Phi, psi and omega in degrees: 000150181281141174260150178220173183236137175240124176245127180242117177259135183210166183230149174277155170297137181310133178084002184233028185298314181296319177297317177302310181300313180300312181298315182299313184285321189264338182243301190296306182298312177301322179296315179297317181296324180284330184273329185238091185295345178287352174281110183279315180213156174209140175226140173245135180233145172286147180251130177288134178283138177292151178233155173237115183053040177082357180259129181301123175053144180287150177305133178083350179283140177294144180294145178273183180288153173266339193211148168228128174252129183244119183251128170267123190240136171276108185109211187269120175295324179296317177296318178300313180300320179302318179287317181297317186287346178249004181279100183278002178265354179289149176297150176235168179223137176288351178272352185262125176273091185296335178289347182272351188297131173229141187233141173232125177247133179225155178235156183256000000 
């Protein structure tokens, strides 16, 4: 079977970054791995915020992501995302800015 990659970029609610990181690493990823066996591997990484002359982000620029989670998937990453994004039984966190989610699906 073909493997593919799913990358999920997301941001924490302002002032709740540490809570976001803990929830993502300790609750969300284990829950996804137990529910979706086609996830072969997953890593979450913090994203460095861009700066302009040493100041985080330019005035008026929308904030970028705090995190990227990269999933190695057995099968279609797009199909997996379709199921994950509509699964209303997954745990949620008040520290997660769900409106910030951006997804990239790739195949090998």
